[in-house]
Coordinates of C-alpha atoms in Angstrom, one line a residue:
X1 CA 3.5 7.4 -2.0
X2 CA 1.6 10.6 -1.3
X3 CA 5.1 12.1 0.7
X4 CA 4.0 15.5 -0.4
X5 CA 0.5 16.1 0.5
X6 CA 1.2 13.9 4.3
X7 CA 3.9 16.8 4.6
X8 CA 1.7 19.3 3.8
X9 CA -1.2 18.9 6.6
X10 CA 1.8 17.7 9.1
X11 CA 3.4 21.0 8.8
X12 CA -0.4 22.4 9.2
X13 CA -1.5 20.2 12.1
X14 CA 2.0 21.2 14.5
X15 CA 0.9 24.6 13.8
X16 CA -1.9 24.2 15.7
X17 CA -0.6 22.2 18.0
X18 CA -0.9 24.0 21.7
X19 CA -3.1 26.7 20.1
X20 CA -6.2 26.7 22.3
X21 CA -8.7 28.3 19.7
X22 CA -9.5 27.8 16.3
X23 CA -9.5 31.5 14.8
X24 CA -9.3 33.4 11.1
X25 CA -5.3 33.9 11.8
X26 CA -4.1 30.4 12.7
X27 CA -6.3 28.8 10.3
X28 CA -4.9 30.8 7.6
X29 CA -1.2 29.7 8.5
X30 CA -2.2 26.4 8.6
X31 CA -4.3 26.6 5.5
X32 CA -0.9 28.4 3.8
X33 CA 1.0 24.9 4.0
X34 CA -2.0 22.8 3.0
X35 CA -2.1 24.3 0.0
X36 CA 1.7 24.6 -1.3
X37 CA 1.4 20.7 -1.1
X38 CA -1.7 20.5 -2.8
X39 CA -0.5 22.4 -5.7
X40 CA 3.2 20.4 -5.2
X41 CA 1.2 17.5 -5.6
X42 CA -0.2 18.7 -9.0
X43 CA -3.8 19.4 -7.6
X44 CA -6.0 20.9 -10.1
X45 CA -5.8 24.8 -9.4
X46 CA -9.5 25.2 -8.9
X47 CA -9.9 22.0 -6.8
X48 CA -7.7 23.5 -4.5
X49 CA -9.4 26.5 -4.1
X50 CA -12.4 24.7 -3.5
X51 CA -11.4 22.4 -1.0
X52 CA -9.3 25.3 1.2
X53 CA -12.3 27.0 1.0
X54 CA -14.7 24.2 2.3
X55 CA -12.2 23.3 5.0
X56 CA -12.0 27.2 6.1
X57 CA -15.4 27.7 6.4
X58 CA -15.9 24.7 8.8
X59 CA -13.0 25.5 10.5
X60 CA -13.7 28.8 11.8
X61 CA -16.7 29.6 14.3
X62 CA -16.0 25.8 15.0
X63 CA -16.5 25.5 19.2
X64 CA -13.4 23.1 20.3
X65 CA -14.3 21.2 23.2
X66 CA -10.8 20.7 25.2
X67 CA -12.3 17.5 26.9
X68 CA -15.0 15.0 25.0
X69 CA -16.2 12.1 26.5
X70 CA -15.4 8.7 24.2
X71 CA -16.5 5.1 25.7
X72 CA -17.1 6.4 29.3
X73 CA -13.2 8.1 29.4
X74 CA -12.2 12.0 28.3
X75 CA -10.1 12.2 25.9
X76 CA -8.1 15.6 24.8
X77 CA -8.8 17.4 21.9
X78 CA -7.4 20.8 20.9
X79 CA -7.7 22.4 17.4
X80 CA -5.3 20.6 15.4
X81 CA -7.2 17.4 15.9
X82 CA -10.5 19.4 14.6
X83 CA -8.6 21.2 11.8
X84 CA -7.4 17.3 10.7
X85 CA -10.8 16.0 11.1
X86 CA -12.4 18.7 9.2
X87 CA -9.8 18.0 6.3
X88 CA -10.5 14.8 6.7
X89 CA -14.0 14.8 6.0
X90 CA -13.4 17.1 3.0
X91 CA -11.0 14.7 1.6
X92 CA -13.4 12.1 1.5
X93 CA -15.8 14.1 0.2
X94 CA -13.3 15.6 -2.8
X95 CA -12.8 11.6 -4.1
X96 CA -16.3 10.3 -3.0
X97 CA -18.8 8.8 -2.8
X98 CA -17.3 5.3 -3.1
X99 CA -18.8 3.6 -6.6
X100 CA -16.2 0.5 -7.3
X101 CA -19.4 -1.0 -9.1
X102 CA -19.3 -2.8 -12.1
X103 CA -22.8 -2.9 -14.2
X104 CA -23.4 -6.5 -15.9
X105 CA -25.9 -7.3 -18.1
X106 CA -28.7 -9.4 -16.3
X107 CA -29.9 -12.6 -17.9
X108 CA -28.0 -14.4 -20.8
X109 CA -26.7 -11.2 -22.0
X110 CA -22.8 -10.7 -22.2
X111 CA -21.5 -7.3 -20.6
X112 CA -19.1 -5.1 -22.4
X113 CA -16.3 -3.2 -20.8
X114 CA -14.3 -0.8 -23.0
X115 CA -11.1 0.2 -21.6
X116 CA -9.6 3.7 -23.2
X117 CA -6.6 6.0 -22.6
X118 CA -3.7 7.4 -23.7
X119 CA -0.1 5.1 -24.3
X120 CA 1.8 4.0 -21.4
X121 CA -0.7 4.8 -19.1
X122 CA -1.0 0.6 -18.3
X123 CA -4.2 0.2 -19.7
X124 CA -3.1 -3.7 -21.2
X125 CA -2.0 -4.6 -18.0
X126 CA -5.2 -3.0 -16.3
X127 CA -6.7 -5.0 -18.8
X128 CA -5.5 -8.2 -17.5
X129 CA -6.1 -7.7 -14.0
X130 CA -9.5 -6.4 -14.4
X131 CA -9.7 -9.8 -15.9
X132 CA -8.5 -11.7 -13.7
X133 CA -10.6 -9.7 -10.6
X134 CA -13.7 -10.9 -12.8
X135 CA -12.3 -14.2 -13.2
X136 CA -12.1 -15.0 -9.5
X137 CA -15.8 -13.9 -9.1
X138 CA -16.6 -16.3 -11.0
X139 CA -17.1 -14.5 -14.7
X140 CA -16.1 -15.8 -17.9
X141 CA -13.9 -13.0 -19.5
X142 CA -12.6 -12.4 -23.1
X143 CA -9.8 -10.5 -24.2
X144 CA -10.1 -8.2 -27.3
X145 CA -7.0 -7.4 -29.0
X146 CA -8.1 -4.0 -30.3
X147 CA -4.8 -2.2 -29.6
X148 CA -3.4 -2.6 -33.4
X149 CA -0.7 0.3 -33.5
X150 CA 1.5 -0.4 -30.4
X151 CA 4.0 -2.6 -31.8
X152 CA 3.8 -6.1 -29.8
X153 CA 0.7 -4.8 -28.0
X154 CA -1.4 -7.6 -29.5
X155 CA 1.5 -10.4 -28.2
X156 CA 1.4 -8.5 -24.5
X157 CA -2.5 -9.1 -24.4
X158 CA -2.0 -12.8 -25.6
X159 CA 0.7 -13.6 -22.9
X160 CA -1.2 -12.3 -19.8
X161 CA -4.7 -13.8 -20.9
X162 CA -2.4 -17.2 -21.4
X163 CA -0.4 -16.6 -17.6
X164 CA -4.4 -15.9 -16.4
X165 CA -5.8 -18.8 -18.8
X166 CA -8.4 -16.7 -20.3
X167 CA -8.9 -16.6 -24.4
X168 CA -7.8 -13.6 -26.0
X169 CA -9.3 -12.5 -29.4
X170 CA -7.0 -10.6 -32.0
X171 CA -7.8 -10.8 -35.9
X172 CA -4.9 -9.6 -37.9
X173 CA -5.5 -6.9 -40.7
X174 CA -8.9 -5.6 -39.3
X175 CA -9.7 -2.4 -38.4
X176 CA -10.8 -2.0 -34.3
X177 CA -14.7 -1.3 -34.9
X178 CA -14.4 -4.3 -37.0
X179 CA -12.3 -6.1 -34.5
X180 CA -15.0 -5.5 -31.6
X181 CA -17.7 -6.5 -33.7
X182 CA -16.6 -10.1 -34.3
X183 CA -15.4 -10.2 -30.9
X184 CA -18.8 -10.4 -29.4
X185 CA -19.7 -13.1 -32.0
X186 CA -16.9 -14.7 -30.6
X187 CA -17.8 -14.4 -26.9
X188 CA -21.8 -15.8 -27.8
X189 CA -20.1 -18.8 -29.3
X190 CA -17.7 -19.7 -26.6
X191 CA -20.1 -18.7 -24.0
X192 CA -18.2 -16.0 -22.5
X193 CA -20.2 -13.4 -20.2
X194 CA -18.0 -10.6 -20.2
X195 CA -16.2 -8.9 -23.1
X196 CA -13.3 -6.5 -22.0
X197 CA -11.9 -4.8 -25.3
X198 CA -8.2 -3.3 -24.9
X199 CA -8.1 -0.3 -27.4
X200 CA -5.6 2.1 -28.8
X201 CA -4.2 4.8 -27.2
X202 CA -1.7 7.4 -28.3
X203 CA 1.0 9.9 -26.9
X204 CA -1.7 13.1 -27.0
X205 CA -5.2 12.8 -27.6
X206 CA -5.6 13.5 -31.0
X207 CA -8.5 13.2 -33.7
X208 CA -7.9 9.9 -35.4
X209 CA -7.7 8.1 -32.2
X210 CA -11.5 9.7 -30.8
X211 CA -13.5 9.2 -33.9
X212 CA -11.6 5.2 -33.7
X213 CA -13.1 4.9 -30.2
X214 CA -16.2 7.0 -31.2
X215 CA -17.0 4.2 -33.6
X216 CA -16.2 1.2 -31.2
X217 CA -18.6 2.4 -28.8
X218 CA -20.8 2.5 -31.0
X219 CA -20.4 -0.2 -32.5
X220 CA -20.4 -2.5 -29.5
X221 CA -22.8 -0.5 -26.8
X222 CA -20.8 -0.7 -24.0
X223 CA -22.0 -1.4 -20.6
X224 CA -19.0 0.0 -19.0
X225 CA -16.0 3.0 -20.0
X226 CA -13.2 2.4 -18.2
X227 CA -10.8 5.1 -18.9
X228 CA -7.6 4.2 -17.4
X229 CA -5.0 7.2 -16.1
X230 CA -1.1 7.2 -15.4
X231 CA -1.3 9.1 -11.8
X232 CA 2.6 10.2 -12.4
X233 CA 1.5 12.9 -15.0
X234 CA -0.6 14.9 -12.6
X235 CA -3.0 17.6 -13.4
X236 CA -2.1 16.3 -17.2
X237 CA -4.4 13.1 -16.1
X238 CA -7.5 15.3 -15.4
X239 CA -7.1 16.8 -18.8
X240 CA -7.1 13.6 -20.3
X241 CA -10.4 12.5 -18.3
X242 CA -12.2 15.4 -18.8
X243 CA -11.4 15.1 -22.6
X244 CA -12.4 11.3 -22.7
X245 CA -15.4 12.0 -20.6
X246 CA -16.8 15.2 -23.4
X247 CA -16.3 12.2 -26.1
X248 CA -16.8 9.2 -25.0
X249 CA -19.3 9.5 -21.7
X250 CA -17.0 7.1 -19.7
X251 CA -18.7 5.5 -16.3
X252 CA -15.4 5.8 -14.2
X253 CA -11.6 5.8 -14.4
X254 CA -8.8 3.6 -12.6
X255 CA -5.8 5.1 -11.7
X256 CA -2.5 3.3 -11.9
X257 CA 1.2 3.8 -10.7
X258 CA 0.1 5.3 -8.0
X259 CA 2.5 3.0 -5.8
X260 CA 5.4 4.5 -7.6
X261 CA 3.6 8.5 -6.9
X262 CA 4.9 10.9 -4.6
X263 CA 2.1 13.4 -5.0
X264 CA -1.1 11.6 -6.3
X265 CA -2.8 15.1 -7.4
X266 CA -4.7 13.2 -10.0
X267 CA -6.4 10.8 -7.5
X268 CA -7.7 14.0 -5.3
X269 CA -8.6 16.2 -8.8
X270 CA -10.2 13.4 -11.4
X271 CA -13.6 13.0 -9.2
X272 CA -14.0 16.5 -9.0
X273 CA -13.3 17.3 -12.4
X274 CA -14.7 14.8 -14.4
X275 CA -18.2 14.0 -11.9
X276 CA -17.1 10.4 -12.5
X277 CA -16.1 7.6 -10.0
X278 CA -12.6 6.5 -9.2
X279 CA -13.8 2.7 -9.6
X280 CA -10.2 0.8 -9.1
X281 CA -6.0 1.7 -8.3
X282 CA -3.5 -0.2 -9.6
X283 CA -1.1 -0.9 -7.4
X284 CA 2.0 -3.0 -8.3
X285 CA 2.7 -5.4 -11.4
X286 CA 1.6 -8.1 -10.3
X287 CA -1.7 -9.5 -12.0
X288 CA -3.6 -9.6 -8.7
X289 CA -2.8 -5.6 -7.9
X290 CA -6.3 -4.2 -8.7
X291 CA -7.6 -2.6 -5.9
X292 CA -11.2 -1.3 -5.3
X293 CA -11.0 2.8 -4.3
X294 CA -11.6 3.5 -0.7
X295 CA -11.3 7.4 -0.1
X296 CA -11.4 6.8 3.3
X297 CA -8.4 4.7 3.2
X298 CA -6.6 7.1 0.8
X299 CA -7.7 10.2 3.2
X300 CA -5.9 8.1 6.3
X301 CA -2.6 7.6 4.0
X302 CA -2.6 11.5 3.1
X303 CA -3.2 12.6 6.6
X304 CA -0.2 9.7 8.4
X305 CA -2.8 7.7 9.7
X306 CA -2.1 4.6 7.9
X307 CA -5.0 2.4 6.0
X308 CA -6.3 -0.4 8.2
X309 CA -8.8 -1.7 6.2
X310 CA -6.4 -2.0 2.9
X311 CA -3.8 -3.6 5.2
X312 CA -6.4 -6.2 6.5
X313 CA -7.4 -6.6 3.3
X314 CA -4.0 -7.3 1.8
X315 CA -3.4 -9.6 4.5
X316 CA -6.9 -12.1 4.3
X317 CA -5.9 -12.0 0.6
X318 CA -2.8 -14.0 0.9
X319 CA -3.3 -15.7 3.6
X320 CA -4.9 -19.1 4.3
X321 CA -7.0 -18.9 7.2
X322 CA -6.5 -22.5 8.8
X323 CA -2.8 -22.5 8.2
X324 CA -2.6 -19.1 9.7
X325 CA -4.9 -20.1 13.1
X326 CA -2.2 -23.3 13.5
X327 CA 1.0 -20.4 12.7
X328 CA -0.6 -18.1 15.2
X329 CA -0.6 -20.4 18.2
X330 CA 3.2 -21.3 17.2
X331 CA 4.6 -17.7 16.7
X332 CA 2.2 -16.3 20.2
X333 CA 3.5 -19.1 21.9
X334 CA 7.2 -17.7 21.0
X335 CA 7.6 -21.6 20.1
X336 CA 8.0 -21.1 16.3
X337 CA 10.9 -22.5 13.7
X338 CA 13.3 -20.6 11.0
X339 CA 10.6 -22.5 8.5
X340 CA 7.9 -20.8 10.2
X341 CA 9.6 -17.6 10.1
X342 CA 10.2 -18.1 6.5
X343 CA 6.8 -18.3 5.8
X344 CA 5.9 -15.3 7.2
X345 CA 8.5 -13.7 5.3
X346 CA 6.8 -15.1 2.4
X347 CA 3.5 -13.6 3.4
X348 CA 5.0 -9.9 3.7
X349 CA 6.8 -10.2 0.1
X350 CA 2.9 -11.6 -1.3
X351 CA 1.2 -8.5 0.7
X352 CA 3.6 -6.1 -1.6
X353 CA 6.5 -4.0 -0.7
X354 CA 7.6 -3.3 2.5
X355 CA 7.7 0.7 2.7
X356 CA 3.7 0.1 1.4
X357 CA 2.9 -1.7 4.2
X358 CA 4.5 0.4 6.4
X359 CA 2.6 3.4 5.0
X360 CA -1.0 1.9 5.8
X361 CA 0.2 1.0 9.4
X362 CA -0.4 4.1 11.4
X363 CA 2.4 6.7 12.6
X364 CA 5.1 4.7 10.7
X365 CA 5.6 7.2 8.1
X366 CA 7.3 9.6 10.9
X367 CA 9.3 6.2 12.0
X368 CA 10.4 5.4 8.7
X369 CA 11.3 9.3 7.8
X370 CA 13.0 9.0 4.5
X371 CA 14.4 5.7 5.1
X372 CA 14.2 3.4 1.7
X373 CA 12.4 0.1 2.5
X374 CA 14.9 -2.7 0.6
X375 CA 12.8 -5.5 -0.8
X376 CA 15.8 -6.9 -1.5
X377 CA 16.7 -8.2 2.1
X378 CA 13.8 -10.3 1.5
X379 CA 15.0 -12.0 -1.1
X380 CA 18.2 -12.7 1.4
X381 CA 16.6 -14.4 3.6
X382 CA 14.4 -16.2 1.9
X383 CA 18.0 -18.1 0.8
X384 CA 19.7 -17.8 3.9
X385 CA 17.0 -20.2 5.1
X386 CA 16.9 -22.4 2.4
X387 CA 20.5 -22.8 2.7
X388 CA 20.0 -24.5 5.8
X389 CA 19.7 -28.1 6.8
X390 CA 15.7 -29.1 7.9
X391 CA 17.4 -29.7 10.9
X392 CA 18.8 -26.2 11.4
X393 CA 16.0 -24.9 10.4
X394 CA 14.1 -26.8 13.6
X395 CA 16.8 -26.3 15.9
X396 CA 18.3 -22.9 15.2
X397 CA 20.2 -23.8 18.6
X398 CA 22.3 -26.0 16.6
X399 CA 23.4 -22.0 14.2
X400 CA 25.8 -21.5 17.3
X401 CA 28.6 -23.5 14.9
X402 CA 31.1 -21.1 13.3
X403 CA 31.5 -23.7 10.4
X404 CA 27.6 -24.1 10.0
X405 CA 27.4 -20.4 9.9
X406 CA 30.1 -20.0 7.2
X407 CA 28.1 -22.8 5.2
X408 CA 25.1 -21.3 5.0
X409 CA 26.8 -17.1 4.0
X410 CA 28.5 -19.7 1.2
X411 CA 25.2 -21.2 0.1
X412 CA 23.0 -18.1 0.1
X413 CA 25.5 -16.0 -1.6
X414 CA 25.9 -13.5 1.3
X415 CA 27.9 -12.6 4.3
X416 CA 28.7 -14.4 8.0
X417 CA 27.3 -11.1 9.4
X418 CA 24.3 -11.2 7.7
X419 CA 23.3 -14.8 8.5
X420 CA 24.4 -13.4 12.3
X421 CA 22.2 -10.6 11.1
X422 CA 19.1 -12.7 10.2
X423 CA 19.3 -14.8 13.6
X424 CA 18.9 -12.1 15.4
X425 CA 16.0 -10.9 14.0
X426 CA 14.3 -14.2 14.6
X427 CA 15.1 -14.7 18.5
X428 CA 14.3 -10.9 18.6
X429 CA 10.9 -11.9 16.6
X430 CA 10.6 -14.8 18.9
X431 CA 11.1 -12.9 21.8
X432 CA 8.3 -10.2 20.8
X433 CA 5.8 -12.4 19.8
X434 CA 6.1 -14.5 23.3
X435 CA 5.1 -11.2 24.7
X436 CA 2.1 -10.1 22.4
X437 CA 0.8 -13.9 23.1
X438 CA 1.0 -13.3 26.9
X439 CA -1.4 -9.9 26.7
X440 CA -4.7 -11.2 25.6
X441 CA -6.8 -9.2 22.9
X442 CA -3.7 -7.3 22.2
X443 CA -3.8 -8.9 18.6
X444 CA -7.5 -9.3 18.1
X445 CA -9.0 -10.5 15.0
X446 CA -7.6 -11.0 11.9
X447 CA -7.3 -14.8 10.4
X448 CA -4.7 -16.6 12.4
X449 CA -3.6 -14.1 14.9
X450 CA -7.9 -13.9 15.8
X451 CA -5.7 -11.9 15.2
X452 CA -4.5 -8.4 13.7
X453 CA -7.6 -6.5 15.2
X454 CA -4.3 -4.6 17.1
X455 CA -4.3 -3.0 13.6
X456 CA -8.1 -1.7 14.1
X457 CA -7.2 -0.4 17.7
X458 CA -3.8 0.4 16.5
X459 CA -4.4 4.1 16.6
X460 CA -5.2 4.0 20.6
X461 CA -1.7 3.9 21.5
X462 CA -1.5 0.1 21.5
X463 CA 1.5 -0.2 18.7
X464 CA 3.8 1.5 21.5
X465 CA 4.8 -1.8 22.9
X466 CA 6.3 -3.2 19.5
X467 CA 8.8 -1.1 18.5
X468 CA 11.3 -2.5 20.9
X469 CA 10.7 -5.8 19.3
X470 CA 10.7 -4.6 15.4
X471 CA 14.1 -2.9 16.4
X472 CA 15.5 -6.4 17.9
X473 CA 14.0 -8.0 14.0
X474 CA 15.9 -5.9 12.6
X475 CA 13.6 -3.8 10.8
X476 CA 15.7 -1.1 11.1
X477 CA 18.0 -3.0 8.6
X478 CA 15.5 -3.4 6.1
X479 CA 14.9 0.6 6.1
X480 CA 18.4 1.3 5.0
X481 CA 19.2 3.5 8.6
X482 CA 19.2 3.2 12.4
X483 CA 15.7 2.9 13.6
X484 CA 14.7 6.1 15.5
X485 CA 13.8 6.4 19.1
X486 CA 10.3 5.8 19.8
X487 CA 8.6 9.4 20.8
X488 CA 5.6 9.9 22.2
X489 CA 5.2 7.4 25.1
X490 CA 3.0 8.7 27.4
X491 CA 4.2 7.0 30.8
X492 CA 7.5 8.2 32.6
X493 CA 7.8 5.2 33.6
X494 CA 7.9 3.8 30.1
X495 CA 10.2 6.7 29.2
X496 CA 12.6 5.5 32.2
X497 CA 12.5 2.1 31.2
X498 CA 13.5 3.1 27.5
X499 CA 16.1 5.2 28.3
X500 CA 17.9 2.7 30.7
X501 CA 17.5 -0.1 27.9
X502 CA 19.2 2.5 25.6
X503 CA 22.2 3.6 28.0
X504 CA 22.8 -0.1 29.0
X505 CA 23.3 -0.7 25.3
X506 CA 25.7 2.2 24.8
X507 CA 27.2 0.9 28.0
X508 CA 27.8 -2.7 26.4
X509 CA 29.0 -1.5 23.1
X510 CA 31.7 0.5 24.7
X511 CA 32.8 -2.2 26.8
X512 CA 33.0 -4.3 23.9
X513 CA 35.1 -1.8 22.1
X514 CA 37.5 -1.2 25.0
X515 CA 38.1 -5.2 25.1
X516 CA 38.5 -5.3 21.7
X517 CA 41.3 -3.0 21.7
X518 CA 42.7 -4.6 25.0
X519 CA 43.2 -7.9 22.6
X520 CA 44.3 -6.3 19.4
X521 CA 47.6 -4.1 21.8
X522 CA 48.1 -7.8 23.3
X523 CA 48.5 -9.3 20.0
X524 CA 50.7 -7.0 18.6
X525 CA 53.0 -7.3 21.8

């Protein structure tokens, strides 16, 4: 997600880096790669112009202080760290200010949400997770089956509102405005306080389909336009809003597939364009993927330094908080069983996919270069475990058995190396955790760790000390390639220890491979 633009002001930021003034020439050069990825990221052309310009502006007679003072210890910073700041602050500003509001009808009134755009944008499954957001705040939604063209689009609406156990209304042979009108009948009888209407939408936007939604809108007076956008077709989606916004006046727009997006140019052009809030992204299938916009967070992601916030959020959202305070103390005690590791597991594949975690924890995208995340491995070990006896999985001493090993690869459908594999990764788990536990306020405070706060102070350096242990878990599995070398340690003496760890490794491996072939010449004598 977002690969091209966090290439973009990477490429710009090393330029600067070791330059001791921020002037017209070396802004410019750095400006010159910011902008090919803007526009590689389908950036509306004018946008673009307007944000380089806002950036330059601020950038140059800006006075860089080599040392500043932050909680009573200098810290260094040159002009690349002011150049990202400054595009920083202009990102934010581009997709701000943050409105994720909904407006509801006070009283005994029912509020009326009208979601338009154009086909195969996901609007009936923003639909049913829109629903399902108001559901868990306590709102009593109904669906409108307005969407009478799309062949099974009436059936699609019916299925999620029955998997989210909210009523949908469709009325066969009746025209939409029609349709919308006996809908909020409907609603007042029932005793439903919210009304979301799914409507039509087409390839293009064409006549038919405007004066259709022209009427519905006036028909039903809604309280909210939602109009939703595919972020995949680029500066296409900003022609789309600003079309639906000179029609229809909508309050705000929610972009989906965005996880799926490598250059999420609609995201950074639609607020500018249209003058209208991003209110919500849709991220993932799943019912539960409707995420309120944060351009900060979405500013951090572009610029490589991960989203804290949306990862804390994830987390508290599929986690429960007692169970996670009793996990805590067994995983930072090192004391933990394959079950517990299993959950966990669990936890990460309800969070979403892997390399999307791994984006919104800070300098992993360099780590993770253009490594593939498999979700898949997962899945693996989820039945790896489950293959194993409740014993096994309390005593994983007991795993040392070849035939216990071979039982389980037969069970789980996979290989003996894997299940080697998977063990591995939890005494290497085991064996990292023991050591975050022994370093007080390393983890902090997120529910059950007290806890993941390491993820709030994670840009201070602190994340240095786990990347031996993600190695030994095997993450670099998971990414599909040998995990790299960690850079950037700023001890020697770290740097020494590292490099030892890694020779004595090379040292073992070739020792292993000399007495392998010692017994393979013995055998065939």
């Amino acid at each position: 997600m977002l690969d091209t633009l966090y290439k973009g002001f990477k490429s710009a930021r090393e330029k600067l880096t070791g330059k001791t003034v921020l002037d017209e020439s070396n802004i410019r050069d750095a400006l010159r790669d910011v902008r090919m990825s803007l526009l590689e990221a389908d950036v509306e052309f004018n946008v673009v112009k307007r944000f380089l310009a806002n950036v330059e502006e601020k950038a140059l007679g800006q006075l860089v202080q080599t040392k500043v003072k932050h909680k009573g210890s200098k810290k260094e910073v040159g002009p690349a760290e002011i150049f990202i700041n400054i595009c920083h602050d202009e990102l934010v500003a581009l997709m701000g200010p943050v409105d994720t509001s909904i407006s509801f009808k006070t009283g005994t009134g029912i509020t009326i949400i009208m979601m338009v755009g154009l086909q195969g944008a996901g609007k009936t499954t923003t639909v049913g997770k829109l629903a399902n957001k108001l559901k868990s705040e306590g709102h009593k939604p109904l669906l409108v089956a307005a969407d009478i063209y799309r062949p099974a689009a009436v059936d699609q609406l019916k299925v999620l509102g029955a998997q989210l156990d909210i009523p949908v209304f469709s009325k066969p042979n009746t025209a939409p405005p029609s349709l919308a009108s006996l809908a909020l009948r409907e609603a007042r009888f029932e005793g439903r306080d919210v009304v979301i209407i799914d409507t039509a939408g087409r390839l293009t936007i064409d006549e038919f389909l405007m004066n259709e939604l022209v009427q519905i809108r006036d028909v039903t007076r809604p309280d909210n336009i939602f109009l939703v956008l595919d972020a995949m077709t680029g500066q296409d989606a900003v022609k789309t809003a600003k079309a639906f916004d000179d029609t229809l006046g909508i309050s705000g727009s929610i972009l989906t597939k965005l996880d799926g997006d490598a250059r999420g140019g609609a995201a950074l052009s639609v607020k500018e364009i249209t003058g209208k809030p991003i209110k919500f992204l849709g991220m993932g299938e799943t019912l539960d993927k409707l995420d309120e916009f944060r351009p900060e967070g979405l500013a951090d992601r572009i610029l490589g330094f991960g989203d804290i916030v949306g990862l804390v959020q994830d987390f508290e959202g599929v986690v429960d908080e007692k169970k996670a305070e009793e996990d805590a103390k067994k995983i930072l005690s090192g004391d933990f069983t394959l079950m517990t590791f299993l959950e966990q597991i669990r936890t990460i594949k309800k969070m979403g996919s892997l390399k999307d975690i791994f984006e919104k924890m800070p300098f992993m995208q360099d780590s993770l270069g253009s490594a593939q995340m498999d979700d898949s491995q997962l899945v693996k070990v989820e039945a790896m475990i489950l293959s194993m006896t409740k014993e096994e999985r309390n005593k994983p001493q007991l795993l040392q058995q070849q035939g216990r090993l071979n039982r389980i690869a037969k069970g789980s459908g996979t290989t003996l190396k894997d299940v080697r594999d998977l063990l591995a990764r939890y005494h290497g788990m085991r064996k990292m955790m023991k050591q975050v536990g022994q370093q007080p306020g390393l983890l902090g405070n997120l529910p059950g760790f007290k806890q993941l706060n390491m993820l709030r102070k994670v840009k201070g350096g602190q994340m240095d000390g786990l990347f031996e242990g993600l190695d030994d878990m095997g993450f670099a599995d998971l990414a599909g390639k040998k995990a790299p070398v960690r850079t950037g340690v700023k001890r020697s003496s770290d740097r020494a220890v590292m490099n030892a760890r890694i020779e004595a490794k090379k040292k073992r491996r070739s020792q292993s491979k000399k007495a392998a072939k010692n017994r393979k010449k013995n055998r065939k004598r």
